[in-house]
mmCIF file of C-alpha atoms and ligand atoms in Angstrom:
data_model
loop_
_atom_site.group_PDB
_atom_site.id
_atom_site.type_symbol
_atom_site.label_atom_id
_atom_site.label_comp_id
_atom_site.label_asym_id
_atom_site.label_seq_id
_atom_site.Cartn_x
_atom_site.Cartn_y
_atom_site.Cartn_z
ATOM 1 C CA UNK A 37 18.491 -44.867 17.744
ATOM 2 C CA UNK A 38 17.592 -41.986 19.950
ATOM 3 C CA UNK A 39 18.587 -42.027 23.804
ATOM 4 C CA UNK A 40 16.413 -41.556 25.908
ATOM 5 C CA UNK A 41 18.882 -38.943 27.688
ATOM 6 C CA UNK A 42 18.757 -35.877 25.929
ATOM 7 C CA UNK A 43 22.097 -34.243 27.244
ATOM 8 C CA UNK A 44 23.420 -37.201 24.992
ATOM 9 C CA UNK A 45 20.894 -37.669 22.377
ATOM 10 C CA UNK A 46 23.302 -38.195 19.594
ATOM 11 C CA UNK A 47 23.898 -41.625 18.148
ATOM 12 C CA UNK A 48 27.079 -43.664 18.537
ATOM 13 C CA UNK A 49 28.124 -43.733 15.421
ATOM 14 C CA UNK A 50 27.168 -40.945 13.058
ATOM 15 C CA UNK A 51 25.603 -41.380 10.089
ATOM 16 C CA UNK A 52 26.746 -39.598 6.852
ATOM 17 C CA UNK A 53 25.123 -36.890 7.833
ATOM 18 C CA UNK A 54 25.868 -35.997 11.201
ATOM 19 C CA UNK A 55 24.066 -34.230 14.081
ATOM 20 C CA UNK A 56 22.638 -30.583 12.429
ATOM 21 C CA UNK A 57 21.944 -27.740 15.085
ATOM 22 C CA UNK A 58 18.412 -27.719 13.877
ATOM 23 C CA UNK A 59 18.026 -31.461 14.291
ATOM 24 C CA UNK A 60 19.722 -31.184 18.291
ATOM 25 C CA UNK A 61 17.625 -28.961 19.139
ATOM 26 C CA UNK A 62 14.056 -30.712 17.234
ATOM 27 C CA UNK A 63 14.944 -33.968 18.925
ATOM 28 C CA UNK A 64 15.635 -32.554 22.321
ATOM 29 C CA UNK A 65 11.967 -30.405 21.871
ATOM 30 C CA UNK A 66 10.436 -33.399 21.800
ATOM 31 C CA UNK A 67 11.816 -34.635 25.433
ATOM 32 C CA UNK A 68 9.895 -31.609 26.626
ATOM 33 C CA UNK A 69 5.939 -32.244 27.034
ATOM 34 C CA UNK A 70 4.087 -29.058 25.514
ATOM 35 C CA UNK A 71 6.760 -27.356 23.677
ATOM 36 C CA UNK A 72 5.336 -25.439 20.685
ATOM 37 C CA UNK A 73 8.062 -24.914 18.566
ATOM 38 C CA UNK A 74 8.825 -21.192 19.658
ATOM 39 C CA UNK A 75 12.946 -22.303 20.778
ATOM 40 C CA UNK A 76 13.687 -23.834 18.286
ATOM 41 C CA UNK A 77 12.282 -20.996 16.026
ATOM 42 C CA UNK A 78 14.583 -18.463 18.145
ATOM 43 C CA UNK A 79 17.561 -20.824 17.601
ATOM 44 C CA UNK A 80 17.359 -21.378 14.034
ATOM 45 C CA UNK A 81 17.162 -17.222 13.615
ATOM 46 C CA UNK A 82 20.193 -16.579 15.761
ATOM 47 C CA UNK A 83 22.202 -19.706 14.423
ATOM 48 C CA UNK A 84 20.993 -17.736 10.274
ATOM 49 C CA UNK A 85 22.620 -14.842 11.822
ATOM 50 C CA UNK A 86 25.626 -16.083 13.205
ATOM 51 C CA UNK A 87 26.315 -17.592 9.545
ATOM 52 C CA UNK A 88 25.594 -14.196 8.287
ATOM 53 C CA UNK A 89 27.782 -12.303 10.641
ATOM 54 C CA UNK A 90 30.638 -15.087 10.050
ATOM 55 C CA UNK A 91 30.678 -14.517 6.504
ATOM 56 C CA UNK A 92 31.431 -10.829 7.128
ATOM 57 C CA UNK A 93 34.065 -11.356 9.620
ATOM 58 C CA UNK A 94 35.589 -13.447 7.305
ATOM 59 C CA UNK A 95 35.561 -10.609 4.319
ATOM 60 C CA UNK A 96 36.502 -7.973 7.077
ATOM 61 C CA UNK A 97 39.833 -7.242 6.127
ATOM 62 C CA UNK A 98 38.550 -6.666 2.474
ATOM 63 C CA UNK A 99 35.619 -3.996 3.785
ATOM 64 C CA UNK A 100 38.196 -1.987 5.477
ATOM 65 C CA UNK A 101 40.207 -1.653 2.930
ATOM 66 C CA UNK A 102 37.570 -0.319 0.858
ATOM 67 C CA UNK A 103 35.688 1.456 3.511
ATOM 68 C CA UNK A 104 38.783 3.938 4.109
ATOM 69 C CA UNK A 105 38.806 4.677 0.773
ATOM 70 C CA UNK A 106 35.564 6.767 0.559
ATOM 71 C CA UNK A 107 33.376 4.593 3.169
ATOM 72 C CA UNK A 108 31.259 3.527 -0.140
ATOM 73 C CA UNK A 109 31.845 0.499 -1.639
ATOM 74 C CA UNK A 110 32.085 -0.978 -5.080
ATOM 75 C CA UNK A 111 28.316 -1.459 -4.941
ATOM 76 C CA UNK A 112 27.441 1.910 -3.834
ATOM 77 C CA UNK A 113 26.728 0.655 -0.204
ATOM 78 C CA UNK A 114 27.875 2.495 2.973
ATOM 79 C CA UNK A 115 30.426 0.328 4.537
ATOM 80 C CA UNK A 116 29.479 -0.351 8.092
ATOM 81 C CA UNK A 117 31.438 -1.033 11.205
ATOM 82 C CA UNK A 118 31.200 -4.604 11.546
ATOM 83 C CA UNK A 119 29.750 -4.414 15.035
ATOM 84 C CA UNK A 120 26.637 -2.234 14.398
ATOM 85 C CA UNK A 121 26.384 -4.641 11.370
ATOM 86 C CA UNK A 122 26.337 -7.633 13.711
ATOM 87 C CA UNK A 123 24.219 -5.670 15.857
ATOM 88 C CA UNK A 124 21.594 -4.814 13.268
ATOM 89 C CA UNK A 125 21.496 -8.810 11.259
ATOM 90 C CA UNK A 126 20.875 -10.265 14.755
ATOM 91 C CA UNK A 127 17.644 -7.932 14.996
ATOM 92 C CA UNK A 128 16.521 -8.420 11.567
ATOM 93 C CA UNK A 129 16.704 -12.211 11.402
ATOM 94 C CA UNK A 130 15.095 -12.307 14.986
ATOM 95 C CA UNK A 131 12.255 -9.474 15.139
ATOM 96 C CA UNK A 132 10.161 -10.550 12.477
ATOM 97 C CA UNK A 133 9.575 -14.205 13.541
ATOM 98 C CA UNK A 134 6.927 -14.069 16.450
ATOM 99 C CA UNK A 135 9.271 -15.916 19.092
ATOM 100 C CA UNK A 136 10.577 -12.603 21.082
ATOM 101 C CA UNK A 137 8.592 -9.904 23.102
ATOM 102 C CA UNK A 138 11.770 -7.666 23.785
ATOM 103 C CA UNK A 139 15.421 -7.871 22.661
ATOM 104 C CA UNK A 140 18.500 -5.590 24.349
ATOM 105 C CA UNK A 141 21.849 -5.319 23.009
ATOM 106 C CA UNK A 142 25.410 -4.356 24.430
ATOM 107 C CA UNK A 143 25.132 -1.993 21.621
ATOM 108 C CA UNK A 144 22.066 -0.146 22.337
ATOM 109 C CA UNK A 145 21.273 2.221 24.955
ATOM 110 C CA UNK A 146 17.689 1.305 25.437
ATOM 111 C CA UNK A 147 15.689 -2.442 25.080
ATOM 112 C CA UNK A 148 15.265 -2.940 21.421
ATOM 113 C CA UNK A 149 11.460 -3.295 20.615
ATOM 114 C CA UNK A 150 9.607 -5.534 18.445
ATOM 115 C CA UNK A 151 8.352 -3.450 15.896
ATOM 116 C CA UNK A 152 4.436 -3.095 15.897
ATOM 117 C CA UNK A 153 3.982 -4.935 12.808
ATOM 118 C CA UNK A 154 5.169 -8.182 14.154
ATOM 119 C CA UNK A 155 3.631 -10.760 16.735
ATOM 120 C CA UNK A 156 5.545 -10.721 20.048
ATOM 121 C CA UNK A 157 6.613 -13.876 21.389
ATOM 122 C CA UNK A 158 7.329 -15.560 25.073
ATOM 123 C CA UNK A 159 10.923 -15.388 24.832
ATOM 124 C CA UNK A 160 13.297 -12.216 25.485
ATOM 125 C CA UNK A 161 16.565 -12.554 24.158
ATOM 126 C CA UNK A 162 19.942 -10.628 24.581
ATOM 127 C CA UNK A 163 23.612 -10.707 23.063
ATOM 128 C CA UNK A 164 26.606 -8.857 22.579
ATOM 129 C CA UNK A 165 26.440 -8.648 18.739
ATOM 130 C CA UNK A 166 30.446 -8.736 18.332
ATOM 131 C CA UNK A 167 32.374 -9.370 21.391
ATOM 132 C CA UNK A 168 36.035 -8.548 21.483
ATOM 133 C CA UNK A 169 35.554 -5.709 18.733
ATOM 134 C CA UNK A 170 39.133 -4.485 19.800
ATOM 135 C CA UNK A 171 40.147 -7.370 17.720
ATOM 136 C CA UNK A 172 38.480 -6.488 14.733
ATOM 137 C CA UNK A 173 40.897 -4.742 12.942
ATOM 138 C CA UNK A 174 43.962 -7.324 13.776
ATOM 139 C CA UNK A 175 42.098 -10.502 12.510
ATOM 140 C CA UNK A 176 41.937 -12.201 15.449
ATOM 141 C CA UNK A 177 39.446 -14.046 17.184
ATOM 142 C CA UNK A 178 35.883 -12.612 18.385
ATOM 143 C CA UNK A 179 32.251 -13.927 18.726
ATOM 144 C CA UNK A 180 28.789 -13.401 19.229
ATOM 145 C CA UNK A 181 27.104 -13.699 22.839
ATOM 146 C CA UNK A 182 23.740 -14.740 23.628
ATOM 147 C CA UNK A 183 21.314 -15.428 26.212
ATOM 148 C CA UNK A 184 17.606 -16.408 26.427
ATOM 149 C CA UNK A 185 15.162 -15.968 28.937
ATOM 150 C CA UNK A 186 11.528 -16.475 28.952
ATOM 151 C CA UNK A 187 9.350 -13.044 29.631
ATOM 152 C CA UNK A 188 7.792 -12.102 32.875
ATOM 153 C CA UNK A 189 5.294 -9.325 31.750
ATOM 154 C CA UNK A 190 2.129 -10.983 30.783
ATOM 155 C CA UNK A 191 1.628 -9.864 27.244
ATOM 156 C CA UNK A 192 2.210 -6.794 24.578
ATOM 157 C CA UNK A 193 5.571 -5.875 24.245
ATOM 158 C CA UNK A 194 8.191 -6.812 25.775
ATOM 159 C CA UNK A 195 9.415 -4.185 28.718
ATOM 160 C CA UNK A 196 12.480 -3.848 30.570
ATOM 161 C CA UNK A 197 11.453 -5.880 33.293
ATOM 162 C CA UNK A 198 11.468 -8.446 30.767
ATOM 163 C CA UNK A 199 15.312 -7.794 30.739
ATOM 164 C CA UNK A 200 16.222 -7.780 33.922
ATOM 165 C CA UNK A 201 16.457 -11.164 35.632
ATOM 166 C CA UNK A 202 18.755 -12.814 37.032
ATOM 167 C CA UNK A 203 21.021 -15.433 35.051
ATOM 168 C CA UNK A 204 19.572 -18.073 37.093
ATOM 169 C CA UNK A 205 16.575 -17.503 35.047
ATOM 170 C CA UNK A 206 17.710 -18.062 31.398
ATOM 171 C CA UNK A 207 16.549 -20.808 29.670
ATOM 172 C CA UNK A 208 19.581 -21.106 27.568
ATOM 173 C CA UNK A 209 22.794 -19.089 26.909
ATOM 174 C CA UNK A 210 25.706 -19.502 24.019
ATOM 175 C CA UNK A 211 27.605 -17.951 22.343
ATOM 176 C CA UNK A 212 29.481 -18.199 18.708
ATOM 177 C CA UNK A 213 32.868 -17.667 18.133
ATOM 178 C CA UNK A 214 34.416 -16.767 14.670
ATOM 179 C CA UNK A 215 37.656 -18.292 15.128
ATOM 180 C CA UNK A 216 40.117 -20.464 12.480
ATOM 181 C CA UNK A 217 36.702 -22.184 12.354
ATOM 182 C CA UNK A 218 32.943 -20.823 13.620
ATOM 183 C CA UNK A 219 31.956 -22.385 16.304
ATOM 184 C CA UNK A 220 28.221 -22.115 17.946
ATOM 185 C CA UNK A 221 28.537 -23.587 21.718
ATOM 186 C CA UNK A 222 24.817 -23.546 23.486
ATOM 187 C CA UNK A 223 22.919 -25.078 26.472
ATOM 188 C CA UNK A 224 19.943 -24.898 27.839
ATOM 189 C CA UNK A 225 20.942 -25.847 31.160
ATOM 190 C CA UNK A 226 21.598 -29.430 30.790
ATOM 191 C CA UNK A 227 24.801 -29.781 29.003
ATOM 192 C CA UNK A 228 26.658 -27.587 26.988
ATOM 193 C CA UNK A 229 27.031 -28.735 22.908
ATOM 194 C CA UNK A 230 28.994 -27.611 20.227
ATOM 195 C CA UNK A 231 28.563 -27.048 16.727
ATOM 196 C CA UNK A 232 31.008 -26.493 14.072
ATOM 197 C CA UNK A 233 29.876 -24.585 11.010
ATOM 198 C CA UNK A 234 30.491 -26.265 7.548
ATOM 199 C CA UNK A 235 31.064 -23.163 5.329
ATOM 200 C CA UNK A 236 30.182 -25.311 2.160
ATOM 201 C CA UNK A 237 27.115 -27.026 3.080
ATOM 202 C CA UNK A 238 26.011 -23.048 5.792
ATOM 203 C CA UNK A 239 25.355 -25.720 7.882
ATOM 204 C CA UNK A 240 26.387 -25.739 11.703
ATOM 205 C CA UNK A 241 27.072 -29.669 12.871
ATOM 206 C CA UNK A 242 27.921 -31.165 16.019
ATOM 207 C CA UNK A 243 31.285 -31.370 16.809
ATOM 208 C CA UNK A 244 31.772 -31.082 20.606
ATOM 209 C CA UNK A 245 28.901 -33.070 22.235
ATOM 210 C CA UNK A 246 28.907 -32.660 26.601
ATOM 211 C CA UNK A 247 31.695 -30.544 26.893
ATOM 212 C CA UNK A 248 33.006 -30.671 30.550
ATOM 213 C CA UNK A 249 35.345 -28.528 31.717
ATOM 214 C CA UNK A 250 37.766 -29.855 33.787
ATOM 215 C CA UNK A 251 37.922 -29.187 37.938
ATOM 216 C CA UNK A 252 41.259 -27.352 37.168
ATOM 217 C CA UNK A 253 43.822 -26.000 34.457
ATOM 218 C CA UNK A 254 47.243 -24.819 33.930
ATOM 219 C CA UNK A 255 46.077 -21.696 32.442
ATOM 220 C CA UNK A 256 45.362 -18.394 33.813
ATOM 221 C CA UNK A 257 43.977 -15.078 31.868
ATOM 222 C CA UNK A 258 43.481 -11.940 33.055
ATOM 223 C CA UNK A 259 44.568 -8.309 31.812
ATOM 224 C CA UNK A 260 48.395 -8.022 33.713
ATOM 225 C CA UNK A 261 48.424 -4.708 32.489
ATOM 226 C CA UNK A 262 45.843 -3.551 34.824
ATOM 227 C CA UNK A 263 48.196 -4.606 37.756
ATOM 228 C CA UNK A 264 48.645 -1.622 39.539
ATOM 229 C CA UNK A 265 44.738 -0.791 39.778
ATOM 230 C CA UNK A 266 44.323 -4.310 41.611
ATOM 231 C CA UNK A 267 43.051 -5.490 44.990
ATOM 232 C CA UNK A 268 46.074 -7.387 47.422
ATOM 233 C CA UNK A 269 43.521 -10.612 46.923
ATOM 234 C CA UNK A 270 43.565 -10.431 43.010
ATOM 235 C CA UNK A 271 47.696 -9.468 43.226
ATOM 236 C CA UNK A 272 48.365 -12.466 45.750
ATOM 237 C CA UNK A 273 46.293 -14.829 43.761
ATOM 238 C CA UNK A 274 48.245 -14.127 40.692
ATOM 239 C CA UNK A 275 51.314 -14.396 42.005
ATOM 240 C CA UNK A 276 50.537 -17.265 43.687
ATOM 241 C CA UNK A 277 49.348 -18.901 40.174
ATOM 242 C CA UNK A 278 52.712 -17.262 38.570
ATOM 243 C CA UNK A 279 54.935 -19.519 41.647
ATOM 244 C CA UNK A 280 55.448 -22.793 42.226
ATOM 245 C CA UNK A 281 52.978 -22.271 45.407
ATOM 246 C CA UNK A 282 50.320 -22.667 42.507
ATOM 247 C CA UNK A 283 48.033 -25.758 42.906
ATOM 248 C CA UNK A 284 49.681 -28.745 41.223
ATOM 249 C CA UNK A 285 53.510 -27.036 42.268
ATOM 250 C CA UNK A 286 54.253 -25.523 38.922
ATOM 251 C CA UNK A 287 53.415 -21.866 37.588
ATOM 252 C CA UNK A 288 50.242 -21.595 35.525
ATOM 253 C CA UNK A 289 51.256 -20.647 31.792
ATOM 254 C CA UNK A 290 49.412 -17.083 30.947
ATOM 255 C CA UNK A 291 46.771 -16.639 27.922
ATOM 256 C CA UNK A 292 44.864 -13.955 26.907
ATOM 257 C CA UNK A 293 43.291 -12.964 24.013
ATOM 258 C CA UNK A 294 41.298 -10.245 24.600
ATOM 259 C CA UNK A 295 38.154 -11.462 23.582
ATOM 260 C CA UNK A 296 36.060 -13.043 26.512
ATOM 261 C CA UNK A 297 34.523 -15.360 24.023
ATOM 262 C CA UNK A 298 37.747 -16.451 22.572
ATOM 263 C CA UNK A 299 39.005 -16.769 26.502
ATOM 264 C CA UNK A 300 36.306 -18.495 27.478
ATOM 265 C CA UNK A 301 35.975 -20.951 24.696
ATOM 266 C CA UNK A 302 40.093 -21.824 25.559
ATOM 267 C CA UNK A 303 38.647 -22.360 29.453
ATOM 268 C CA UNK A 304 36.300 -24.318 28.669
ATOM 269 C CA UNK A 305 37.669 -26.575 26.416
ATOM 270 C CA UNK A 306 40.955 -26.989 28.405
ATOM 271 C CA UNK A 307 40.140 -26.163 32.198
ATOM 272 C CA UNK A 308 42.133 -23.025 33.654
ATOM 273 C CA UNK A 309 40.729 -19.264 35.035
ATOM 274 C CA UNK A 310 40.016 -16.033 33.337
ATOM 275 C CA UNK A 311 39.090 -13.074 35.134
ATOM 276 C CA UNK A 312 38.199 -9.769 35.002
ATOM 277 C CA UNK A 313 37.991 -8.433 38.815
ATOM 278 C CA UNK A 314 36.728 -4.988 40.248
ATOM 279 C CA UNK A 315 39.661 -3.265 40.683
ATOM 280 C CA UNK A 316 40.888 0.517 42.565
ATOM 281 C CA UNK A 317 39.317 1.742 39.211
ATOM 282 C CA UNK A 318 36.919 0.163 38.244
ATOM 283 C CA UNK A 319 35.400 -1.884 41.105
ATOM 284 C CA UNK A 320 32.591 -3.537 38.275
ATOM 285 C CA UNK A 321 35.415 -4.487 36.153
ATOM 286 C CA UNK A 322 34.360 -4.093 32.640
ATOM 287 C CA UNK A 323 32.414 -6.928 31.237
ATOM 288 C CA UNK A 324 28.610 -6.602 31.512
ATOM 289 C CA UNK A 325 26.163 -8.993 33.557
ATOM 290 C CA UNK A 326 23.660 -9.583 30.538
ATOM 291 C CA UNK A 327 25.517 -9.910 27.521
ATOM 292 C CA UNK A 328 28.957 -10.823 28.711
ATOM 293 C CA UNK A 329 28.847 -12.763 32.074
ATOM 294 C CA UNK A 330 25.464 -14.455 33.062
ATOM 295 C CA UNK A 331 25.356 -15.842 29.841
ATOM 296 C CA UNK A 332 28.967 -17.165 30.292
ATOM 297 C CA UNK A 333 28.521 -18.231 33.774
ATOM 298 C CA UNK A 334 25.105 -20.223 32.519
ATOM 299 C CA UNK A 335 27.431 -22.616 30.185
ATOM 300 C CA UNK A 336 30.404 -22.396 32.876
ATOM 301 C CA UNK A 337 27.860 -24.252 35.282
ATOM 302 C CA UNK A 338 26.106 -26.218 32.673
ATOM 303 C CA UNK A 339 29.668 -27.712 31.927
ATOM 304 C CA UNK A 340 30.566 -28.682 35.292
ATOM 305 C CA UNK A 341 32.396 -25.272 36.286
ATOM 306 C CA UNK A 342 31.814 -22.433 38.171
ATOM 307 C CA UNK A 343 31.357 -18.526 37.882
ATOM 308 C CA UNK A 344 31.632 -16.337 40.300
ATOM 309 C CA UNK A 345 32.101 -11.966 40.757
ATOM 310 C CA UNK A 346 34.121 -12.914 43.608
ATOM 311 C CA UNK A 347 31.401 -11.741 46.268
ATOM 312 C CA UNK A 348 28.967 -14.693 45.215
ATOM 313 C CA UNK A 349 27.604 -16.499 42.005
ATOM 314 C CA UNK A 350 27.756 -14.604 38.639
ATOM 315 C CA UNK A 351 24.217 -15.888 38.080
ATOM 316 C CA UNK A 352 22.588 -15.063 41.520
ATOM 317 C CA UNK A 353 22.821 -11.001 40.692
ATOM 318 C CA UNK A 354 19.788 -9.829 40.156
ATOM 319 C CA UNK A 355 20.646 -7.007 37.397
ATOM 320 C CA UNK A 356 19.858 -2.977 38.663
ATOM 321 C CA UNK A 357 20.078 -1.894 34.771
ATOM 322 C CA UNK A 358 20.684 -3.235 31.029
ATOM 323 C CA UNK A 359 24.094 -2.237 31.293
ATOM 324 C CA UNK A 360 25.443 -2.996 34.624
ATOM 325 C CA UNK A 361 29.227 -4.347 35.077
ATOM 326 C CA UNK A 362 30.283 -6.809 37.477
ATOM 327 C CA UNK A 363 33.835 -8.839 38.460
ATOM 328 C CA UNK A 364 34.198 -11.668 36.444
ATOM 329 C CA UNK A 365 36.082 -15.105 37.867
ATOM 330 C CA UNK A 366 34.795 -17.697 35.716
ATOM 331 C CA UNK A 367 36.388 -21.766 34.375
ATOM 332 C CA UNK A 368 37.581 -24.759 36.216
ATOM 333 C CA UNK A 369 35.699 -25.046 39.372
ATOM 334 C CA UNK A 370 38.803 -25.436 41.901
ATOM 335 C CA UNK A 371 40.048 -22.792 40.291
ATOM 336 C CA UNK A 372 37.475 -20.547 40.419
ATOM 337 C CA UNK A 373 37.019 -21.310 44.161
ATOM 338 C CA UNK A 374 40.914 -20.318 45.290
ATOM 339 C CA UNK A 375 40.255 -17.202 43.232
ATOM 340 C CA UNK A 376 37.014 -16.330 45.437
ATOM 341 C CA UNK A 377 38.849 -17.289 48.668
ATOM 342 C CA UNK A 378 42.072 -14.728 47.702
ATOM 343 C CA UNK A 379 39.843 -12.298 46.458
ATOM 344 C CA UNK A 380 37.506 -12.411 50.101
ATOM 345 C CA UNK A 381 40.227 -12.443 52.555
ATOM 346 C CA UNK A 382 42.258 -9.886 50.331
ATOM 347 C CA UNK A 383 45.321 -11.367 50.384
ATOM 348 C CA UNK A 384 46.876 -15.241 50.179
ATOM 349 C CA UNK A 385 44.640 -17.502 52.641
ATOM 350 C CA UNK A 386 46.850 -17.974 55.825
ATOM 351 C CA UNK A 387 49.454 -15.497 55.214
HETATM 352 P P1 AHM B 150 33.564 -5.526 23.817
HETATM 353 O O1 AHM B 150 32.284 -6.249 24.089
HETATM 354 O O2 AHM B 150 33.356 -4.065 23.568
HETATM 355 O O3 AHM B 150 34.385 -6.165 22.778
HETATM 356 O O4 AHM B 150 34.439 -5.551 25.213
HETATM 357 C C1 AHM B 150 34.530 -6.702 25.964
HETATM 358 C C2 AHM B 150 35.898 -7.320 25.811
HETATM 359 C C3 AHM B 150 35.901 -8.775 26.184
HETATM 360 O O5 AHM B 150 35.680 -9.568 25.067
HETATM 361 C C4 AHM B 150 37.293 -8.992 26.715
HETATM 362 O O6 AHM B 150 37.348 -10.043 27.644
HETATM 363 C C5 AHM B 150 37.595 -7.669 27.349
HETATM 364 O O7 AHM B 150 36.771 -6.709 26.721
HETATM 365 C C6 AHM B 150 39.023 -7.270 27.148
HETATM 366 O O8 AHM B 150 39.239 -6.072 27.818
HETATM 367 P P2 AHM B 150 40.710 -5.460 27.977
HETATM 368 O O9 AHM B 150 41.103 -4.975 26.637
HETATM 369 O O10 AHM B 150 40.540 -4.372 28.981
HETATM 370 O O11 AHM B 150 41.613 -6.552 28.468
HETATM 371 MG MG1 MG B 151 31.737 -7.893 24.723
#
């Protein structure tokens, strides 16, 4: 028995087979009047290459072995860094199937065209191939990020205009994490679902249906080691969270991994903060708007929480290039909100 609400569209009690991604995201097409197929087209390509890029993550270890020992391996292949691999398997499995006009990566300078030979679709879609590549090497935790928007240019190929829009205007956003277990985690604005891949059967199923995050945590994560390039605001507000002046009268405990998706995924699950602020050095911060934080922010909001750059709502900025930075606050909405109000008066609120 279907429900008739599709942010909850999966029955009670699951059958043998459980909830596939393909079969969430079929049955919630057909709660949308008109819909020709074209999403769920674009999802099945980007969930093909998230299995892809998971089963190299999880043979990394084994590629750089044999990449430093000549950067050919045993079957006379060049041994590529795993990122530009990620980068390139997202493009092949999604150029070729009619449902994008444009694509743009964290890892390429320019937008990423659909080559001539192929139809160009309504759809524009952008990622960060393999977020937290600083963790490559040390076999921890990193992910895939992704976000969707529809185009605005009327036809042809896909321009940058198509591109750059604000986060408001995605029609979904997820991201996959390859973790002790890959994860994909998606919405398209009306819940946030996620989807456990079954390495036997290649399948992703659903494993996390509505996930909510709560109004606050216990957890904070930011980079400490970045302390002396911060604001007073961010420095109070840390503190703060480090005292026993920290909401709930006990210190937050501290995680960071390093990896926003890995972060995130934590904060969402389990309520709490991470950040990456502007700071005396880099007054962006680091992540970037289109692969990194409006897609973030989307499923932050979608789950109940907030996202914010500390001057206003991650998904409000309307993006001046591909590759623009901004300050990150993002989780548990009472958290995010004493963040904003340390970071705007620029030091603890009524000290
Ligand atoms: P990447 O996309 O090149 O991997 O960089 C982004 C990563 C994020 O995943 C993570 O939150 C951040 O950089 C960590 O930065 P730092 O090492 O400065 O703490
Ligand atoms: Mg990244």
């Amino acid at each position: 028995m279907i429900s008739s609400n599709p942010s909850s569209i999966a029955p009670g009690a699951p059958d043998e087979l459980g909830w596939t991604l393909d079969r969430h995201i079929l049955e919630r097409q057909r709660h949308i009047p008109g819909a020709s197929g074209d999403f769920t087209g674009l999802f099945q390509s980007i969930a093909l290459a998230g299995r892809v890029i998971a089963s190299r993550v999880a043979k990394a270890g084994l590629a750089d072995v044999l990449g430093a020992t000549g950067v050919v391996n045993v079957q006379g292949e060049t041994v590529q860094k795993l990122d530009t691999l990620a980068n390139n398997v997202l493009v092949r499995c999604v150029e070729a199937g009619g449902h994008v006009c444009v694509m743009a990566s964290e890892e390429n300078d320019e937008i990423i065209p659909v080559p001539p030979a192929y139809p160009k679709g309504k759809y524009v879609l952008m990622f960060d191939p393999l977020d937290g590549s600083s963790n490559i090497d040390v076999n921890v935790s990193i992910g895939t990020i992704f976000s969707i928007h529809r185009r605005v240019t009327a036809a042809g190929p896909g321009t940058e205009a198509d591109c750059l829009q604000a986060g408001t205007e995605q029609v979904a956003a997820g991201y996959i994490i390859y973790g002790s277990s890959t994860m994909l985690v998606y919405s398209t604005g009306d819940g946030v679902h996620g989807f456990t891949l079954d390495p036997l059967v290649g399948e992703f199923f659903l494993s996390h249906e509505n996930i909510r995050i709560p109004a606050r945590g216990a957890t904070y994560s930011i980079n400490e080691g970045n302390r002396m390039h911060w604001t007073p605001g961010v420095t109070a507000w840390i503190d703060t969270l480090k005292s026993e002046r920290a909401p709930g009268g006990k210190p937050y405990g501290l995680r960071y991994v390093g990896t926003l998706v890995a972060d995130f995924h934590r904060t969402l699950l389990r309520g709490g903060v991470f950040a990456y602020p502007g700071d005396r050095k880099s007054p962006d911060g680091k992540l970037r708007l289109l692969y990194e934080c409006a897609p973030m922010a989307f499923l932050a909001e979608a789950a109940g929480g907030a996202a914010s750059t500390g001057a206003g709502r991650v998904l409000e900025v309307v993006p001046g290039g591909l590759h623009q930075r901004v300050p990150l606050f993002i989780g548990s909405k009472d958290d995010v909100a004493d963040a904003v109000r340390f970071v705007q008066d620029g030091a603890a609120p009524g000290t």
